[in-house]
Amino acid sequence: MEEHYDPQEIELKWQKRWEKKNLFRVTESAQKSKYYLLEMFPYPSGKIHMGHVRNYSIGDVLARSLRMKGVNVLHPMGWDAFGLPAENAAIKNNTHPARWTFDNIRTMRSQLKRLGLSYDWDREVASCHPGYYRWTQWLFLKMLERGLAYRKMALVNWCGSCQTVLANEQVEGGCCWRCGQPVGQKEVEGWFLKITEYAERLLKGCDELTDGWPERVLVMQRNWIGKSVGAEVSFSVEGDSEEIRIFTTRPDTLYGATFMILAPEHPMVKQLVAGTPQKAQVLEFVQQVAREDRLLRTAETTEKRGVFTGRYALNPLTGDAIPVWVANYVLLEYGTGAIMAVPAHDQRDLEFARKYGLPVRVVIHPPEGELDEKTMTDAYLETGTLVNSGSFNGLGNEEAQGKIISYLEAKNIGRGAVNYRLRDWGISRQRYWGCPIPVVNCPGCGVVPVPYDDLPVILPLDVPVTAEGGSPLARDSRFVNISCPCCGGPARRETDTMDTFICSSWYFDRYTSPRFEQAPVDTQAIRYWMPVDQYIGGIEHAVLHLLYARFFTMVLKDLGLIHVEEPFLRLLTQGMVIKDGAKMAKSKGNVVDPDAIIKRYGADTARLFILFAAPPEKDLEWSDQGVEGSHRFLQRLWRLVQQHRDRLTGADLPTNGTGKLPESLGQLRRRTHLTVKRVTEDLGGRFHFNTALSAIMELVNDLYRFDFEAQNSPETAGVLREALEVCLQLLSPFAPHLADELWEHLGHTSCLIEHPWPTWDPACIEAHEHLIVLQVNGKVRGRLTVKPGTPEEEIRRLALENDRVQRWTEGKAVKKIVVVAEKLVNVVIG
RNA sequence: GCCGGGGUGGCGGAACUGGUAGACGCACGGGACUUAAAAUCCCGGGUCCCUAAAGGGCGUGCGGGUUCGAUUCCCGCCCUCGGCACCA
């Protein structure tokens, strides 16, 4: 009898052996079909947490099973290594961000290796390595060349705690995505990427991804892009040469525009009020709104307030003079920052009109009922017929939209227009630990790109990182002062660094040729591996990373670097790891350290539990007892193999079907093949790891219950060997170390991942008999077994003769009999 | 408010195209082994009625519908989680 199951010993043994054999290294191969399996690379924050274990265990099951199925699987790992936590930790612990980062990478890499994950570590990348960020800078310069990167002064999100600008996507409910502190507004000059230019493509792509991506992620992305179709219309101002441009989604209500509103920040406000009696009051109002909390101001419940500017505009269709107001509910950043107010058909405008006694004019009449513009309190938003609309009267309002747009275009006072909620991506960060933006600011030449040959612009490591605020790079004169690449005169380097989300927007491309020296990617390798066939990661990146990565892929495609429009064919968003009803988090004190679990039970148990406790996309409730249970199962399998080792020496696998075997043995063989089928189907396509495991558990239970002493024959040994081998093969993607160890106990000298995935023999699966459920009026009343191929007539007769059925049908007229082949008979009585 | 998930035993979860609801696991109860306990192995279990067995009623958030038959399809609600939200 073999020694006790000792996970520590066997796991290290097999990890070493796999590494020595280079089992996970892959190269392009025209003979094999490829599969690019990617899990989101981690931020090296210190140690891995259960969320990582879950993410990477899910990936590893797929990677290993696909390899066994003969697929060429690219399964890489790396580090999203630039970012604020490194800098903050460095300040706090008086160390260097690079030091902190690389120490963490070392720790976390060894933790991932301890989990037995099948990565090709030769392809490891770290985004903070010059060999990587050189190409991040290269891509930035290409975008600069194409006008996709630009610099502007803008009102941006400012996190006072992190002392840096944030992109819109990085503000969650008014707070910083990283530190959770409230985000303010600040006028700052910085760099932007024109993601808005790709809004339509990003939107269209969402439709292509419906098969492979979760619906909710696509919905979030569509919401975020926020496309609105309508018209842009110019309103002339009485006594002024300038016009006010507005965007509306309801050109059909243009006749109902009875006043206009500008955002308080609108650049025209100052000139409009110049010389009016209202000037002081308006400017006071503008100042007042500017001081208000942004989050509060944009809340729906906030009271609408405004002031009259003293000026009038002309409704371009009615010719009426309508008052121009300034109000808090109109936002500068959406549309043109000005609106036409149609109180009869917009709830917000109606509330505003009622409050300030402004006129209401109904221009759409409902199919039934009346609208009274004097008393109505709910704006009419439904479809209807145009009234009070000149020559458009009588048209359906939807039809009128197009007609009015055509009219505006003909008169040159407006045009059909599309507006997006999506804003350009602000990428400047006023911090140190990021990828330097490779440009030079020259007093004579302006913004000058660093020549490609001079890349990378190295992030100097000997810069003191302090908490005093402002970019540490700006204080390093050796970094800042440079001669202009264009004119040779004195110039200053850009000291902002890039948002780390840029680094993570193309890392998956780099994995295909991680050490390539001539370009960010080797076209050959990209052609072979991209797109990513399956991407796995947390839902928290539904908009952020996943939107940015899609944008970058489209840019790379336009640059001719890649052939695909979308980077990730299929996306699996794994659920969170929950304990005591809340997400595991240090702040909540409910964290379970993966190291502790591995130390106590081994990596196989940790992986098994996390894959068994819940389907991958759902939240997983951590359970110490559940972990015990998973560990018990592995021990149970261990004992089963030890118990039968002697019996199996020299046993040959059964060859043909189950027909010649004794009944119970044939049954066992059938169960074995059924298990192969179930597990294979649960892993392929639908990622039901929990049910795949329960199928394996059932087979193990069957083996425990089988009386091998009563049927001690070479045949029995053969069937048993097959069953055990199948168990190990099927289990190997989940618990690879234990599987390989027991595989060796069964006399094999190779690793399971080198073996093909088992197949099931349809002949073995064929049932010797079918269980027929007998129903009367849809309720189960009895059961019946029949031989396969029993004619329907016979089954019908047996069902009617069945005494359990007769108990219910006695004295009743049989109205109908439904027979489902091999499954069920339902007798319908009156 | 709009959009998207999700409501199944004490708990995590099964049931792939409508066909035995509750697989598998946890917790629990019983038995075997043991001087005893732990470990292990075997058995049990939705709920109510019935002394028990046999048998039956009710059961997948609620109310209807379609169907021989509904956790599954349709209609109308309720609850819950997540996203967006004064977006013109």
mmCIF file of N, CA, C and O in Angstrom, chain A residues 418-451:
data_model
loop_
_atom_site.group_PDB
_atom_site.id
_atom_site.type_symbol
_atom_site.label_atom_id
_atom_site.label_comp_id
_atom_site.label_asym_id
_atom_site.label_seq_id
_atom_site.Cartn_x
_atom_site.Cartn_y
_atom_site.Cartn_z
ATOM 1 N N VAL A 418 -25.681 62.986 -35.357
ATOM 2 C CA VAL A 418 -25.602 61.917 -34.384
ATOM 3 C C VAL A 418 -24.738 62.413 -33.247
ATOM 4 O O VAL A 418 -23.738 63.087 -33.469
ATOM 5 N N ASN A 419 -25.127 62.093 -32.051
ATOM 6 C CA ASN A 419 -24.364 62.534 -30.902
ATOM 7 C C ASN A 419 -24.037 61.336 -30.013
ATOM 8 O O ASN A 419 -24.835 60.413 -29.907
ATOM 9 N N TYR A 420 -22.858 61.361 -29.406
ATOM 10 C CA TYR A 420 -22.447 60.265 -28.525
ATOM 11 C C TYR A 420 -22.171 60.784 -27.132
ATOM 12 O O TYR A 420 -21.709 61.894 -26.954
ATOM 13 N N ARG A 421 -22.420 59.916 -26.190
ATOM 14 C CA ARG A 421 -22.103 60.226 -24.802
ATOM 15 C C ARG A 421 -20.597 60.041 -24.554
ATOM 16 O O ARG A 421 -20.013 60.672 -23.677
ATOM 17 N N LEU A 422 -20.028 59.132 -25.325
ATOM 18 C CA LEU A 422 -18.603 58.812 -25.194
ATOM 19 C C LEU A 422 -17.752 60.064 -25.374
ATOM 20 O O LEU A 422 -18.006 60.868 -26.266
ATOM 21 N N ARG A 423 -16.767 60.246 -24.517
ATOM 22 C CA ARG A 423 -15.848 61.377 -24.630
ATOM 23 C C ARG A 423 -14.466 60.876 -25.013
ATOM 24 O O ARG A 423 -14.155 59.698 -24.829
ATOM 25 N N ASP A 424 -13.634 61.751 -25.520
ATOM 26 C CA ASP A 424 -12.265 61.342 -25.814
ATOM 27 C C ASP A 424 -11.558 60.938 -24.525
ATOM 28 O O ASP A 424 -11.888 61.410 -23.446
ATOM 29 N N TRP A 425 -10.598 60.050 -24.684
ATOM 30 C CA TRP A 425 -9.947 59.389 -23.548
ATOM 31 C C TRP A 425 -8.784 60.252 -23.051
ATOM 32 O O TRP A 425 -7.795 60.397 -23.776
ATOM 33 N N GLY A 426 -8.939 60.826 -21.885
ATOM 34 C CA GLY A 426 -7.859 61.617 -21.295
ATOM 35 C C GLY A 426 -6.809 60.701 -20.698
ATOM 36 O O GLY A 426 -7.094 59.950 -19.775
ATOM 37 N N ILE A 427 -5.606 60.737 -21.255
ATOM 38 C CA ILE A 427 -4.603 59.730 -20.869
ATOM 39 C C ILE A 427 -3.428 60.294 -20.075
ATOM 40 O O ILE A 427 -2.560 59.549 -19.649
ATOM 41 N N SER A 428 -3.374 61.627 -19.902
ATOM 42 C CA SER A 428 -2.254 62.212 -19.152
ATOM 43 C C SER A 428 -2.390 61.916 -17.668
ATOM 44 O O SER A 428 -3.464 62.094 -17.098
ATOM 45 N N ARG A 429 -1.327 61.472 -17.074
ATOM 46 C CA ARG A 429 -1.329 61.275 -15.632
ATOM 47 C C ARG A 429 -0.140 62.040 -15.055
ATOM 48 O O ARG A 429 0.981 61.884 -15.540
ATOM 49 N N GLN A 430 -0.429 62.823 -14.014
ATOM 50 C CA GLN A 430 0.626 63.673 -13.469
ATOM 51 C C GLN A 430 1.387 62.917 -12.385
ATOM 52 O O GLN A 430 1.590 63.392 -11.281
ATOM 53 N N ARG A 431 1.761 61.686 -12.726
ATOM 54 C CA ARG A 431 2.446 60.852 -11.741
ATOM 55 C C ARG A 431 3.665 60.225 -12.367
ATOM 56 O O ARG A 431 3.907 60.325 -13.568
ATOM 57 N N TYR A 432 4.443 59.538 -11.527
ATOM 58 C CA TYR A 432 5.736 59.031 -11.969
ATOM 59 C C TYR A 432 5.682 57.629 -12.591
ATOM 60 O O TYR A 432 6.186 57.402 -13.686
ATOM 61 N N TRP A 433 5.050 56.691 -11.917
ATOM 62 C CA TRP A 433 5.195 55.282 -12.296
ATOM 63 C C TRP A 433 4.248 54.911 -13.444
ATOM 64 O O TRP A 433 3.217 54.266 -13.260
ATOM 65 N N GLY A 434 4.619 55.397 -14.637
ATOM 66 C CA GLY A 434 3.837 55.110 -15.826
ATOM 67 C C GLY A 434 4.735 55.245 -17.052
ATOM 68 O O GLY A 434 5.906 55.630 -16.940
ATOM 69 N N CYS A 435 4.154 54.962 -18.171
ATOM 70 C CA CYS A 435 4.928 55.022 -19.413
ATOM 71 C C CYS A 435 5.077 56.487 -19.845
ATOM 72 O O CYS A 435 4.075 57.170 -20.057
ATOM 73 N N PRO A 436 6.326 56.985 -19.994
ATOM 74 C CA PRO A 436 6.499 58.379 -20.402
ATOM 75 C C PRO A 436 5.889 58.643 -21.779
ATOM 76 O O PRO A 436 5.983 57.813 -22.679
ATOM 77 N N ILE A 437 5.249 59.800 -21.905
ATOM 78 C CA ILE A 437 4.680 60.188 -23.194
ATOM 79 C C ILE A 437 5.830 60.728 -24.053
ATOM 80 O O ILE A 437 6.497 61.686 -23.653
ATOM 81 N N PRO A 438 6.088 60.122 -25.207
ATOM 82 C CA PRO A 438 7.331 60.393 -25.941
ATOM 83 C C PRO A 438 7.263 61.644 -26.819
ATOM 84 O O PRO A 438 7.394 61.547 -28.043
ATOM 85 N N VAL A 439 7.063 62.800 -26.213
ATOM 86 C CA VAL A 439 7.092 64.032 -27.001
ATOM 87 C C VAL A 439 7.931 65.076 -26.273
ATOM 88 O O VAL A 439 8.196 64.966 -25.080
ATOM 89 N N VAL A 440 8.302 66.074 -27.050
ATOM 90 C CA VAL A 440 9.133 67.166 -26.545
ATOM 91 C C VAL A 440 8.387 68.462 -26.834
ATOM 92 O O VAL A 440 7.783 68.607 -27.895
ATOM 93 N N ASN A 441 8.393 69.348 -25.862
ATOM 94 C CA ASN A 441 7.764 70.648 -26.076
ATOM 95 C C ASN A 441 8.856 71.679 -26.353
ATOM 96 O O ASN A 441 9.678 71.969 -25.492
ATOM 97 N N CYS A 442 8.838 72.188 -27.596
ATOM 98 C CA CYS A 442 9.874 73.137 -28.007
ATOM 99 C C CYS A 442 9.237 74.521 -28.148
ATOM 100 O O CYS A 442 8.183 74.649 -28.756
ATOM 101 N N PRO A 443 9.872 75.542 -27.558
ATOM 102 C CA PRO A 443 9.296 76.885 -27.653
ATOM 103 C C PRO A 443 9.128 77.331 -29.106
ATOM 104 O O PRO A 443 8.176 78.045 -29.435
ATOM 105 N N GLY A 444 10.007 76.850 -29.981
ATOM 106 C CA GLY A 444 9.931 77.254 -31.379
ATOM 107 C C GLY A 444 9.060 76.349 -32.221
ATOM 108 O O GLY A 444 8.241 76.808 -33.024
ATOM 109 N N CYS A 445 9.204 75.035 -32.039
ATOM 110 C CA CYS A 445 8.534 74.073 -32.933
ATOM 111 C C CYS A 445 7.225 73.555 -32.362
ATOM 112 O O CYS A 445 6.494 72.822 -33.041
ATOM 113 N N GLY A 446 6.942 73.835 -31.121
ATOM 114 C CA GLY A 446 5.724 73.311 -30.515
ATOM 115 C C GLY A 446 5.922 71.884 -30.050
ATOM 116 O O GLY A 446 7.012 71.507 -29.599
ATOM 117 N N VAL A 447 4.889 71.070 -30.202
ATOM 118 C CA VAL A 447 4.982 69.670 -29.788
ATOM 119 C C VAL A 447 5.737 68.879 -30.844
ATOM 120 O O VAL A 447 5.338 68.848 -32.001
ATOM 121 N N VAL A 448 6.840 68.271 -30.440
ATOM 122 C CA VAL A 448 7.663 67.507 -31.383
ATOM 123 C C VAL A 448 7.738 66.050 -30.890
ATOM 124 O O VAL A 448 8.116 65.798 -29.753
ATOM 125 N N PRO A 449 7.372 65.111 -31.747
ATOM 126 C CA PRO A 449 7.471 63.712 -31.319
ATOM 127 C C PRO A 449 8.931 63.281 -31.183
ATOM 128 O O PRO A 449 9.772 63.737 -31.958
ATOM 129 N N VAL A 450 9.197 62.445 -30.221
ATOM 130 C CA VAL A 450 10.534 61.857 -30.106
ATOM 131 C C VAL A 450 10.719 60.936 -31.308
ATOM 132 O O VAL A 450 9.822 60.155 -31.621
ATOM 133 N N PRO A 451 11.860 61.041 -32.018
ATOM 134 C CA PRO A 451 12.052 60.173 -33.191
ATOM 135 C C PRO A 451 11.971 58.690 -32.803
ATOM 136 O O PRO A 451 12.400 58.309 -31.721
#
